[in-house]
XYZ file of C-alpha atoms in Angstrom:
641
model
C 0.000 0.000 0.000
C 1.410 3.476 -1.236
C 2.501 5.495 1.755
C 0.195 8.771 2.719
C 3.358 11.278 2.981
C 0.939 14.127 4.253
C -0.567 11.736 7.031
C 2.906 10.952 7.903
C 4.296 14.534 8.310
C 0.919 15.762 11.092
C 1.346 12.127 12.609
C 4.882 12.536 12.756
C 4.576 16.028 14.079
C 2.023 15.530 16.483
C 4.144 12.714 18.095
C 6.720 15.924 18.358
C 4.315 18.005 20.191
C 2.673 15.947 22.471
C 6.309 14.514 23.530
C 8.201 15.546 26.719
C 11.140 16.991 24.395
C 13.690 14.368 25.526
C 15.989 11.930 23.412
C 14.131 9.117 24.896
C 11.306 10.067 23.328
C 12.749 11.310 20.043
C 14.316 7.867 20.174
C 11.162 6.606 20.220
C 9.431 8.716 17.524
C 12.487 7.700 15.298
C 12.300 3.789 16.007
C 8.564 3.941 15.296
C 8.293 2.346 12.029
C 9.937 -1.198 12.730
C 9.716 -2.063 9.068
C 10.823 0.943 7.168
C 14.802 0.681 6.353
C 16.700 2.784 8.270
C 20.369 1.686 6.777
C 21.661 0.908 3.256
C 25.001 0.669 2.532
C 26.862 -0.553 -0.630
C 29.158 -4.087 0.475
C 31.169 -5.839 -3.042
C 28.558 -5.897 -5.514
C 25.468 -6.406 -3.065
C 22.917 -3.717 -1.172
C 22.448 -4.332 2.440
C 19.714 -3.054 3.798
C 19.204 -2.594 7.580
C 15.356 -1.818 9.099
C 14.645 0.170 12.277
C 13.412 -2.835 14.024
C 16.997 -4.687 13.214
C 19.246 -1.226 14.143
C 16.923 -0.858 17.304
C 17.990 -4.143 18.925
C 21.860 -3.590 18.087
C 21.493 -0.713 19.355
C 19.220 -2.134 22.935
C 22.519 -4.998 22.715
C 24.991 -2.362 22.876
C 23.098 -0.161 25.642
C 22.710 -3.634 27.671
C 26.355 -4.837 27.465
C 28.034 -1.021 28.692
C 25.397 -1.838 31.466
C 26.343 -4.794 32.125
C 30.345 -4.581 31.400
C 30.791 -1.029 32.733
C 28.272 -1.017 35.861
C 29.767 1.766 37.493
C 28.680 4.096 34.868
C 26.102 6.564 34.973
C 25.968 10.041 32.878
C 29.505 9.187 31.743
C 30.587 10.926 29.075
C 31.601 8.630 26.485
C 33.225 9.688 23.351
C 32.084 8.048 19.541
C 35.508 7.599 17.206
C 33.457 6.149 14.249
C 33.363 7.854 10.576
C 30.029 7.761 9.429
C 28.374 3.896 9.144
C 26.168 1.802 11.246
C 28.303 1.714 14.355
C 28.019 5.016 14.696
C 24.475 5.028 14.753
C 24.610 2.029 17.330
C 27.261 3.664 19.727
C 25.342 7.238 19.653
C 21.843 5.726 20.740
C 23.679 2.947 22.025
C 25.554 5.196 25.343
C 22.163 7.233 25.752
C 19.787 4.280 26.189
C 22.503 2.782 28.507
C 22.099 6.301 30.694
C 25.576 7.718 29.280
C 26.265 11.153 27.495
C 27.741 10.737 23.782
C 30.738 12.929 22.528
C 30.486 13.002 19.205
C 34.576 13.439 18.530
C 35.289 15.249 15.474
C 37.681 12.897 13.890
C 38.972 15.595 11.743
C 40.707 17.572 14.325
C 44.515 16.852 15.126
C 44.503 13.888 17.932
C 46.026 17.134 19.847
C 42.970 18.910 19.964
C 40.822 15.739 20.857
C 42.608 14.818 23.495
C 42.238 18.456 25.062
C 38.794 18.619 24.425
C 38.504 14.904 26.295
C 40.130 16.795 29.208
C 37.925 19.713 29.198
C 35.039 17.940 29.439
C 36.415 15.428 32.049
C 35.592 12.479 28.996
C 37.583 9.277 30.232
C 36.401 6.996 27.707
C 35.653 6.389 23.965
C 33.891 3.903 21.805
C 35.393 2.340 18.871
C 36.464 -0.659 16.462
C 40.247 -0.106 16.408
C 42.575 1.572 19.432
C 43.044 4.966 19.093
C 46.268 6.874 20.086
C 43.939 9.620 22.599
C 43.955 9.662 26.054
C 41.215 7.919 26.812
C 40.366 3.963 27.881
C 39.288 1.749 24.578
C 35.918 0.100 24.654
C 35.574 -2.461 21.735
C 32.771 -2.074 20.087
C 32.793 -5.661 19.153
C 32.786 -6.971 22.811
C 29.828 -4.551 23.530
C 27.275 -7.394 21.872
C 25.413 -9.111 24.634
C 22.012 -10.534 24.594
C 19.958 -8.040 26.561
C 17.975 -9.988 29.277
C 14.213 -10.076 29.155
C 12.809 -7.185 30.971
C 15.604 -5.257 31.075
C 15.252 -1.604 31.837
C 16.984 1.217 30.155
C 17.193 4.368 31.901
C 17.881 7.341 28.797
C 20.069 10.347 29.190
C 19.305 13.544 28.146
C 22.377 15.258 26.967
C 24.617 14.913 23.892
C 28.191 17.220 23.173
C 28.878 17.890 19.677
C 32.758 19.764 18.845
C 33.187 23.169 16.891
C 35.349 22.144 13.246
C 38.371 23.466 15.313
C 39.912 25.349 12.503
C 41.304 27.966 14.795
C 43.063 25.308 16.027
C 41.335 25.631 20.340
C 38.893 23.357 21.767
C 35.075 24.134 21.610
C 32.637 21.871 22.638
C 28.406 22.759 22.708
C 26.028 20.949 24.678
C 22.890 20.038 23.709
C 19.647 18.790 25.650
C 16.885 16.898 24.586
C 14.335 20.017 24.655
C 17.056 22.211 22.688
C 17.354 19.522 19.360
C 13.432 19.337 19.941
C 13.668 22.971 19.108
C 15.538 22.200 16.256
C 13.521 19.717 14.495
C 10.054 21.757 14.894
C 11.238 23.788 11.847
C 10.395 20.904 9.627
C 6.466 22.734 9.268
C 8.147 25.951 7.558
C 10.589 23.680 5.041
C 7.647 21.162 4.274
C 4.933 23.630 3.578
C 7.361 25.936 1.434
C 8.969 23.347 -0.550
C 7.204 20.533 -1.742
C 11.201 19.056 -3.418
C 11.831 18.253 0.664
C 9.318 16.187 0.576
C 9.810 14.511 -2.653
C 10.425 10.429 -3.167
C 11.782 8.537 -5.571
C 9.965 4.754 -6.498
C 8.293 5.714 -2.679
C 11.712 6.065 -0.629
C 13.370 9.059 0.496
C 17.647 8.501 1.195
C 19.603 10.661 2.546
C 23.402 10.169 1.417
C 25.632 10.482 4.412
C 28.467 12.532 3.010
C 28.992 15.455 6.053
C 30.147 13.298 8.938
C 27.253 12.866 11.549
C 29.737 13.944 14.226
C 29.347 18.046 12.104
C 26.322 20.206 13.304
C 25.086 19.724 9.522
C 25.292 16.559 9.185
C 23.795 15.212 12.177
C 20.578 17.840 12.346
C 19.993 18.163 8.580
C 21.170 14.524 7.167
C 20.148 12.528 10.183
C 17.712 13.802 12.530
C 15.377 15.785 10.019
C 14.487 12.789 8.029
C 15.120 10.221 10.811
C 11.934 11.394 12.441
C 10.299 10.101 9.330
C 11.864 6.682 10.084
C 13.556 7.760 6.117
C 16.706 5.731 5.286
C 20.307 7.036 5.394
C 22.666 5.819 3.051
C 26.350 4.889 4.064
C 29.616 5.204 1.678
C 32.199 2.689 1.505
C 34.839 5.315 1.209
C 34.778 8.707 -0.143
C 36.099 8.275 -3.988
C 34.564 9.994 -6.352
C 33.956 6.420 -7.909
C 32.364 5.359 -4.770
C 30.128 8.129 -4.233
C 28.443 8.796 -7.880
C 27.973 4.620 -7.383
C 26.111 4.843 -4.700
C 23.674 7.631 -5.432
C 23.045 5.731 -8.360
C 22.748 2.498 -7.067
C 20.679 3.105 -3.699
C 18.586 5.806 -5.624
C 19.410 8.931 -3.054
C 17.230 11.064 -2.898
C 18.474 13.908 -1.389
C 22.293 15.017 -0.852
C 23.531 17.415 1.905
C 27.197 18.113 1.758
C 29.782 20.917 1.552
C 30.997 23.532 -1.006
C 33.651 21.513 -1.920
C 32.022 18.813 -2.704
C 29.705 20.306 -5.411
C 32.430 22.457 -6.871
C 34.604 19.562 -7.327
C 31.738 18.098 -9.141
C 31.239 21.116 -11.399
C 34.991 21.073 -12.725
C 34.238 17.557 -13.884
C 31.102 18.189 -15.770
C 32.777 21.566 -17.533
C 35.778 19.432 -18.181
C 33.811 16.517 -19.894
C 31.805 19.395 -21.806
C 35.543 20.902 -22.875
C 36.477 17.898 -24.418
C 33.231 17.582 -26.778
C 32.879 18.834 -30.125
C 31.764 22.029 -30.622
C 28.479 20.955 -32.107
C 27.619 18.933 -28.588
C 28.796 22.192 -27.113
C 26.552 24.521 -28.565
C 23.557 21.810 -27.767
C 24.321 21.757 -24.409
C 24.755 25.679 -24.561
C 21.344 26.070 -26.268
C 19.775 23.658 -23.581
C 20.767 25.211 -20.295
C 18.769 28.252 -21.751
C 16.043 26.539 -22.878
C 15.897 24.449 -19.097
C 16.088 28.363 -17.579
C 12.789 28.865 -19.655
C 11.202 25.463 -18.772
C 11.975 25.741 -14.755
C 10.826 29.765 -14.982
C 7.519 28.769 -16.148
C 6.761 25.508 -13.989
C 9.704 24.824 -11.820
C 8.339 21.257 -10.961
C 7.760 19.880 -14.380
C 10.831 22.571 -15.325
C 12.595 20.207 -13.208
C 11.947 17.010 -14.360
C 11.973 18.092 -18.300
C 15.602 19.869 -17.267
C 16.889 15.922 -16.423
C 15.899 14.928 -19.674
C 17.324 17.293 -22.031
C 21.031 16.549 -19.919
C 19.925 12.661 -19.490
C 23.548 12.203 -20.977
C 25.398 13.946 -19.034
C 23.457 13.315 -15.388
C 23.817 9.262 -16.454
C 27.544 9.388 -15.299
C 26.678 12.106 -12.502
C 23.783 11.495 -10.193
C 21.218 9.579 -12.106
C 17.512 10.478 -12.343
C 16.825 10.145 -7.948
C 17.846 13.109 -6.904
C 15.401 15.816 -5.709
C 17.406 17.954 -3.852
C 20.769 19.275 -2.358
C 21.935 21.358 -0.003
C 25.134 23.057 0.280
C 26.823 24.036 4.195
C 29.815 25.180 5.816
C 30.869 27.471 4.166
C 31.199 29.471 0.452
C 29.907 28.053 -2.614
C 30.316 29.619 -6.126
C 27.555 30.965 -7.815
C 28.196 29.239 -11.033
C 27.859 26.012 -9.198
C 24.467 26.301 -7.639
C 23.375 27.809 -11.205
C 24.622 24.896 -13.385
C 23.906 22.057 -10.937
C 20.002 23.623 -10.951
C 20.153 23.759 -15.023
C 20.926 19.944 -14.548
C 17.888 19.350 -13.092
C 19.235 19.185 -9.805
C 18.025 21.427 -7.218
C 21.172 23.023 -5.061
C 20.564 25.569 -2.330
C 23.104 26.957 0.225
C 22.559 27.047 3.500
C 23.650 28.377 7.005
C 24.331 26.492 10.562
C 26.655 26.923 13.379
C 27.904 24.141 16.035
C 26.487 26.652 19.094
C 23.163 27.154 17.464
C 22.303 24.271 14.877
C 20.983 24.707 11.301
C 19.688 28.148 10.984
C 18.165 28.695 7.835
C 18.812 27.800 4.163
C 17.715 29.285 0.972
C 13.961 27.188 0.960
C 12.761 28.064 -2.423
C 11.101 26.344 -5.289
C 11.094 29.765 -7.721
C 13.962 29.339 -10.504
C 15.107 33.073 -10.674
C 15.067 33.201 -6.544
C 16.820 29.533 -6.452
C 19.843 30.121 -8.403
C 20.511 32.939 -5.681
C 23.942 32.446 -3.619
C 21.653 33.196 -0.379
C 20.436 31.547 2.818
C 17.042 32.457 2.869
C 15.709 33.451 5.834
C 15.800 31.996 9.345
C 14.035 28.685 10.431
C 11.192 28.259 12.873
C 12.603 29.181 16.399
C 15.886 31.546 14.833
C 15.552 35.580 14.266
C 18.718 37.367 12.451
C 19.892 40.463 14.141
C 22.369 42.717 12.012
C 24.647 44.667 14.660
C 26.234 48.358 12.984
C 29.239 46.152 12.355
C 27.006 44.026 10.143
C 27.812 41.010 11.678
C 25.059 38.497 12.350
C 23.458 37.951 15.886
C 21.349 34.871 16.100
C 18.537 35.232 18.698
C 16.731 31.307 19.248
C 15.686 28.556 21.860
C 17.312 25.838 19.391
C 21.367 26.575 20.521
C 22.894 24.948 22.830
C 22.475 25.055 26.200
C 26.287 25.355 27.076
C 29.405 26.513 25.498
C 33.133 25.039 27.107
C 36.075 26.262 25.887
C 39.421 27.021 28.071
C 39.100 29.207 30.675
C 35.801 30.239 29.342
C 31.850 28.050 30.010
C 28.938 30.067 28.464
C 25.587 28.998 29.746
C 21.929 29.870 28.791
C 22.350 32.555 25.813
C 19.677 33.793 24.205
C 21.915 36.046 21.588
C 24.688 34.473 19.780
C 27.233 36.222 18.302
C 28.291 34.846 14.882
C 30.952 36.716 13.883
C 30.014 36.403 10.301
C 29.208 39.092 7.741
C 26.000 39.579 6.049
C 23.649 41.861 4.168
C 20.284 41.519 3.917
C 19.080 41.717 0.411
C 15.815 41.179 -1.718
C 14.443 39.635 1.160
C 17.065 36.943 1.638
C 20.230 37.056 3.703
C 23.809 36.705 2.600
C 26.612 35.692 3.971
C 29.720 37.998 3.095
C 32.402 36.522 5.425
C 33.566 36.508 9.029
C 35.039 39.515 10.677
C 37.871 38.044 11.473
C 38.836 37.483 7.960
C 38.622 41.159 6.715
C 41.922 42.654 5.746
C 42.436 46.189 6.043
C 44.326 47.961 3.349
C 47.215 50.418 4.330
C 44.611 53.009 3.043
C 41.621 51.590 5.613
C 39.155 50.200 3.485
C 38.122 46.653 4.455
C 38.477 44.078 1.774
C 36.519 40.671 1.997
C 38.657 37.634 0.821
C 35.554 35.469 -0.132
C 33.842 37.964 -2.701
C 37.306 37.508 -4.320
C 37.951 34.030 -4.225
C 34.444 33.493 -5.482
C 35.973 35.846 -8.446
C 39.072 33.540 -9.063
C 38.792 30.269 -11.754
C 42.466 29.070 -10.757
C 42.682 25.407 -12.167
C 45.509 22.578 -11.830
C 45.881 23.231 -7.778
C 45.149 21.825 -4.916
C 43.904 24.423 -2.710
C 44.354 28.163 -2.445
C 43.465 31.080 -0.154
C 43.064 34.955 -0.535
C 44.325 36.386 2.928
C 46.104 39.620 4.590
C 49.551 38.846 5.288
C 51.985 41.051 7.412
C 54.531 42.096 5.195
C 56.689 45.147 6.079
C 54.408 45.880 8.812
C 51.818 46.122 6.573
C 48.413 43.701 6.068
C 48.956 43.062 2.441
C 45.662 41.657 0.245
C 47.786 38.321 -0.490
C 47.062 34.691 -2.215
C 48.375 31.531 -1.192
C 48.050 28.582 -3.938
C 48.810 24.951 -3.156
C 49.883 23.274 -6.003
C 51.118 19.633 -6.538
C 55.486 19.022 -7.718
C 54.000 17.597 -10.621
C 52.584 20.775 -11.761
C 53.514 22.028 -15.192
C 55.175 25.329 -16.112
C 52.244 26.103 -18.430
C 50.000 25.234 -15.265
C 51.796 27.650 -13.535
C 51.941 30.757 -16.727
C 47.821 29.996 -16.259
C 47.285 30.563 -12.653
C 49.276 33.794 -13.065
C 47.310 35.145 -15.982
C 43.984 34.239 -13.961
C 45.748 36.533 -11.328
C 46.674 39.281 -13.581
C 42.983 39.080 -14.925
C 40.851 39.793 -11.896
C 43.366 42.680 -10.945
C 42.748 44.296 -14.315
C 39.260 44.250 -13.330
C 39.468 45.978 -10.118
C 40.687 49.228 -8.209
C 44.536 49.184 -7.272
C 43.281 48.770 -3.624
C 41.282 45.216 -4.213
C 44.542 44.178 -6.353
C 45.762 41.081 -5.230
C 49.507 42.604 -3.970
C 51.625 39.367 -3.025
C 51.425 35.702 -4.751
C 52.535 32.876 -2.755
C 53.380 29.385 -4.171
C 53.526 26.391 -2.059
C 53.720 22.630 -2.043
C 52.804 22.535 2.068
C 49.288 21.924 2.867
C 47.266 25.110 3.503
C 44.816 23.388 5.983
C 44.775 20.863 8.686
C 44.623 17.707 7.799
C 41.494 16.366 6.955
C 39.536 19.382 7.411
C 36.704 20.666 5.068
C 38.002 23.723 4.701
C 40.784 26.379 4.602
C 41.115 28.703 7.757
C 43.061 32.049 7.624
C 43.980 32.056 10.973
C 45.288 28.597 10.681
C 47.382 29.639 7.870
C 48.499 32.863 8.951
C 49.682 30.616 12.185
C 51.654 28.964 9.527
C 53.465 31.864 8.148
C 54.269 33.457 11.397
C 55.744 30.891 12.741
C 57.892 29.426 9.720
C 56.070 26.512 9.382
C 55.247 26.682 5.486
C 57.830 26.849 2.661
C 56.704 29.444 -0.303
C 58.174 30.476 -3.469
C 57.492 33.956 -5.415
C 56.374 33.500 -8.889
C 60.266 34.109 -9.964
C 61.363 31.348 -8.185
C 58.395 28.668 -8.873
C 59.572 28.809 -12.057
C 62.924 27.548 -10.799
C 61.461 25.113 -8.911
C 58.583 23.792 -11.104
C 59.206 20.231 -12.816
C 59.464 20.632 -17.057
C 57.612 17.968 -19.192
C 60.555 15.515 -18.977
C 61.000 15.569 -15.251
C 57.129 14.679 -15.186
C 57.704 12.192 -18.545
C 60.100 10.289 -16.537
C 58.664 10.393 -13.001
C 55.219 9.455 -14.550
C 57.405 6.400 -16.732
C 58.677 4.738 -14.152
C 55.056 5.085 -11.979
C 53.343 3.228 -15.075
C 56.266 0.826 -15.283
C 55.431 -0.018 -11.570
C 51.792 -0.804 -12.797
C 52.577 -2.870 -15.634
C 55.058 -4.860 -13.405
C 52.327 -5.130 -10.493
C 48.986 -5.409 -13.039
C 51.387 -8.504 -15.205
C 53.461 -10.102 -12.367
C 56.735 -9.451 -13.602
C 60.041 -7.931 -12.902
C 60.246 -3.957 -13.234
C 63.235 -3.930 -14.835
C 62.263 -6.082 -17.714
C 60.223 -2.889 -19.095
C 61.647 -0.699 -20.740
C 60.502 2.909 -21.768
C 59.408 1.432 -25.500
C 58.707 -1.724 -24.251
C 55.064 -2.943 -26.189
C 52.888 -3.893 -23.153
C 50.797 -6.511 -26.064
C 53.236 -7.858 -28.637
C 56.739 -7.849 -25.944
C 55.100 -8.074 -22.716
C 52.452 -10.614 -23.801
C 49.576 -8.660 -22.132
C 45.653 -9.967 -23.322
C 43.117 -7.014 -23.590
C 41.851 -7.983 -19.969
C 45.195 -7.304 -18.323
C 45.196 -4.242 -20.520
C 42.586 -2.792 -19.343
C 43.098 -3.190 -15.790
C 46.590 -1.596 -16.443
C 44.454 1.419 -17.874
C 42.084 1.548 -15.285
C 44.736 1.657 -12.556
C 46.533 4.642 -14.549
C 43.476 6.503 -14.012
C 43.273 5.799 -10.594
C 46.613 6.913 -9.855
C 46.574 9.786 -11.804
C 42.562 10.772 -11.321
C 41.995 11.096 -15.279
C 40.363 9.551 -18.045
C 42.384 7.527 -20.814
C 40.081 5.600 -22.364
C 40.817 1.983 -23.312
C 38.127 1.758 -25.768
C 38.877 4.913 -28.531
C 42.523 5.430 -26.775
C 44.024 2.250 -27.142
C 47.113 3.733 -29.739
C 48.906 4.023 -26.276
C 51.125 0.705 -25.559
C 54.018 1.508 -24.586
C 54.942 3.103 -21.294
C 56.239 6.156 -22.632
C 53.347 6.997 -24.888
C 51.301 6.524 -21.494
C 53.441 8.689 -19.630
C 52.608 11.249 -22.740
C 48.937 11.085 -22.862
C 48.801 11.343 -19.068
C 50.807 14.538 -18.696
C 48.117 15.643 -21.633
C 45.366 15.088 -19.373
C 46.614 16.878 -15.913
């Protein structure tokens, strides 16, 4: 029997109401469809699929054996060292049903900075599969699987502690009540009734794709808890390549896709790349069809929608397939050429706004075309009010934050005004988010210059990473950019990022100029986070800690064509040797991998496909297969970087 999605969300939300607002009971709301699938995760070749009724008693088994293994405990504060998957799920309503307070560790923060936030909040112990090297005692997930005894009795805490992304490089750690993600979740009335995409399934199932680690403020109140009250399924990656994730969508059918700028924007550069490398007749189609999908989605932005798929049903077959309904982009700047073309696709993109201390805040909750494409975040959610101060920074007033702030030397309890520290203007209805205060250079002359609205100016290609700062240099902040580029990177790479440069200063006043250009091979961010910080890399240049060339020396440092030719010859030669089972040094440069190294088309291929992998491009076995020799790989390779 189809399922009545309208009966759901008023039963559904008068189970909210007429709760007590704690996590018991949200457990409880959550767990309420038995049968509905609550888990899918890709495993070899096979879907496994994991319903509420199944998580709900791994999760009772885990809450039964910390009872029963760890008696002593009660409102411990136990911390979760899981990426996103199953366990994760199990270990968070796992400690609260076994009357324990999770810490959801943000496993992307140096071990450093987790192991001072353990102390701050007086956390002893943490939950995981492997032994991690934080000071903390180990509990094995795997011996926490007891048969729960009939009868049993749980008795549910009430408190969870998320962790700020730490890019400033200090411990900051929120705590949240029951009542205060209650708060949260009641905003689902305003997005449902606005925006009929939220709602929208696919073959009658709604996935979320788990991309934004549930451990982030995004990821665990917008991917997990705004559909888990609809007992709606959340879909699991194997890993995070780009292979992985497009498989996925397609495969499980997801629905809808939270995740960060990054993440679409990386996207976008493969879709303009694959376009690049068409004829131009296929260009000047797809050229001729964006406009005509601007039309379609102007006049009827549902059926704009769907009609918008099929005119790019090419293209969208090797991105996310025909499932998706809608995404949301968080944490931080997105382009506005990426929200535009990823909506001319067919697939809906909005950005939107959260912080760890307050939750998700608003996002841009439009169906309108024209008001869609905008690079806004709407206006606040049920339970938030924006404040702009005369600094124009945005105050947050709302029951929904936190209900305590630790950091060193510093506990904030019971706010009802938070200070975001973040930039915006209020336009058209909608606010925008300019940047944070703290990242505003000022110019030897005074004026304030924003490093975002320039970096959302800048099309640098063949990097890594880069960042538009103010630098001290002769006692001066200096508008500066810092670009991260690979030791593989060409010298024509390099004569392109500098004209890009040159470019956007011929554009602008002498003051909004970028001054100083930076080359480095060091990484501009912490390791594994989403994001580059200034003040994290300004750390970094003050204290010495990042090597950098000048534009006149990169070019003394940069590799030429044969230094990459032979680097990238003996790399394929390693392949060939691995992919065939022979000895390295019996291929040589010319060596034929068919007629002299007796490869068949199978072991061909896989030597191909392995290229590719290394080297993240796409040489074609099929209409490319003139290349046999290692050195005419090691050509078309350095062709494609």
């Amino acid at each position: 029997m189809k399922e009545n999605i309208s009966k759901l969300v008023k039963d559904r939300g008068r189970m909210l109401n007429d709760s007590n607002k704690t996590l018991e009971s949200l457990f409880n709301i959550i767990f309420s469809s038995k049968d509905n699938i609550a888990v899918e995760y890709i495993s070899g070749f096979e879907i496994k699929k994991v319903t509420f009724k199944e998580l709900e008693s791994k999760i009772d088994d885990f809450a039964y054996s910390i009872n029963k293994l760890y008696p002593s405990f009660k409102s411990e504060i136990i911390g979760i060292f899981f990426e996103n998957s199953i366990n994760w799920l199990i270990s968070f309503w796992g400690i609260l049903k076994s009357g324990n307070i999770p810490y959801l560790i943000n496993l992307k923060q140096p071990l450093s900075l987790i192991n001072n936030s353990f102390k701050l909040i007086n956390c002893k112990y943490y939950v995981s599969n492997i032994k991690q090297n934080i000071e903390g005692e180990f509990i094995d997930i795997s011996k926490l699987n007891l048969i729960k005894e009939e009868g049993f009795t749980y008795n549910f805490e009430n408190k969870l502690i998320l962790s700020s992304s730490g890019t400033n490089l200090k411990s900051k750690l929120c705590i949240y009540s029951g009542e205060h993600i209650f708060n949260q979740l009641m905003c689902y009335k305003k997005i449902y009734k606005e925006n009929k995409l939220f709602k929208k399934h696919y073959k009658g199932r709604l996935k979320l794709l788990a991309f934004i680690p549930l451990y982030h403020i995004f990821g665990f109140i917008a991917t997990y808890l705004w559909f888990a009250i609809f007992s709606r399924t959340i879909v699991f990656l194997e890993n995070l390549s780009s292979e992985c994730i497009i498989n996925t969508i397609q495969r499980c059918e997801v629905t809808h896709i939270f995740s960060v700028p990054l993440f679409f924007e990386t996207v976008e550069k493969e879709v303009y790349k694959a376009i690049k490398n068409q004829p131009l007749k296929i260009r000047n189609k797809i050229k001729k069809g964006m406009k005509i999908s601007a039309l379609l989605q102007k006049i009827n932005p549902y059926s704009g929608i769907t009609l918008s798929k099929d005119l790019f049903k090419q293209i969208n077959r090797s991105l996310f397939g025909d499932s998706v309904q809608i995404m949301i982009s968080g944490g931080g700047f997105i382009k506005d050429s990426t929200i535009e073309l990823f909506n001319l696709l067919g697939y809906p993109l909005v950005n939107g706004y959260g912080l760890t201390e307050v939750g998700i805040a608003s996002f841009n909750n439009t169906v309108k075309f024209k008001d869609r494409i905008k690079n806004c975040i709407g206006l606040p959610l049920t339970g938030f009010e924006f404040i702009i101060n005369d600094k124009n920074e945005l105050l947050i007033k709302t029951n929904c934050g936190c209900e305590k702030i630790i950091e060193e030397n510093n506990v904030i309890s019971n706010f009802d005004i938070f200070n975001t520290h973040d930039l915006v203007n209020f336009i058209d209805g909608n606010y925008y988010i300019l940047g944070r205060e703290s990242d505003l250079i000022i110019e030897s002359n005074g004026e304030n210059i924003n490093p975002n609205l320039i970096e959302q100016k800048l099309n640098i290609k063949n990097i890594i990473d880069f960042s538009i700062l103010g630098l001290n240099i002769s006692s001066f902040e200096t508008l500066s950019i810092v670009v991260q580029i690979s030791k593989l990177t060409l010298q024509k790479h390099i004569k392109e990022i500098l004209e890009e440069i040159e470019n956007y200063n011929k554009t602008v006043s002498f003051t909004y100029q970028i001054k100083k250009i930076f080359f480095t091979y060091d990484e501009i961010k912490p390791k594994n986070a989403i994001k580059v910080s200034r003040k994290y890399l300004r750390k970094l240049f003050e204290e010495n800690k990042i090597q950098t060339f000048t534009p006149s020396l990169i070019e003394q440092n940069v590799v030429t064509n044969e230094d990459v030719n032979a680097e990238i010859i003996s790399n394929i030669k390693n392949i060939i040797a691995k992919e065939l089972g022979i000895e390295n040094k019996d291929i040589l440069d010319d060596s034929n991998i068919i007629f002299d190294l007796n490869a068949n088309s199978i072991e061909y291929i896989s030597i191909i496909c392995e290229i590719n992998k290394e080297y993240k491009i796409d040489l074609k076995f099929d209409t490319e297969a003139c290349y046999y020799t290692p050195k005419e790989l090691a050509k078309r390779v350095v062709s494609l970087l």
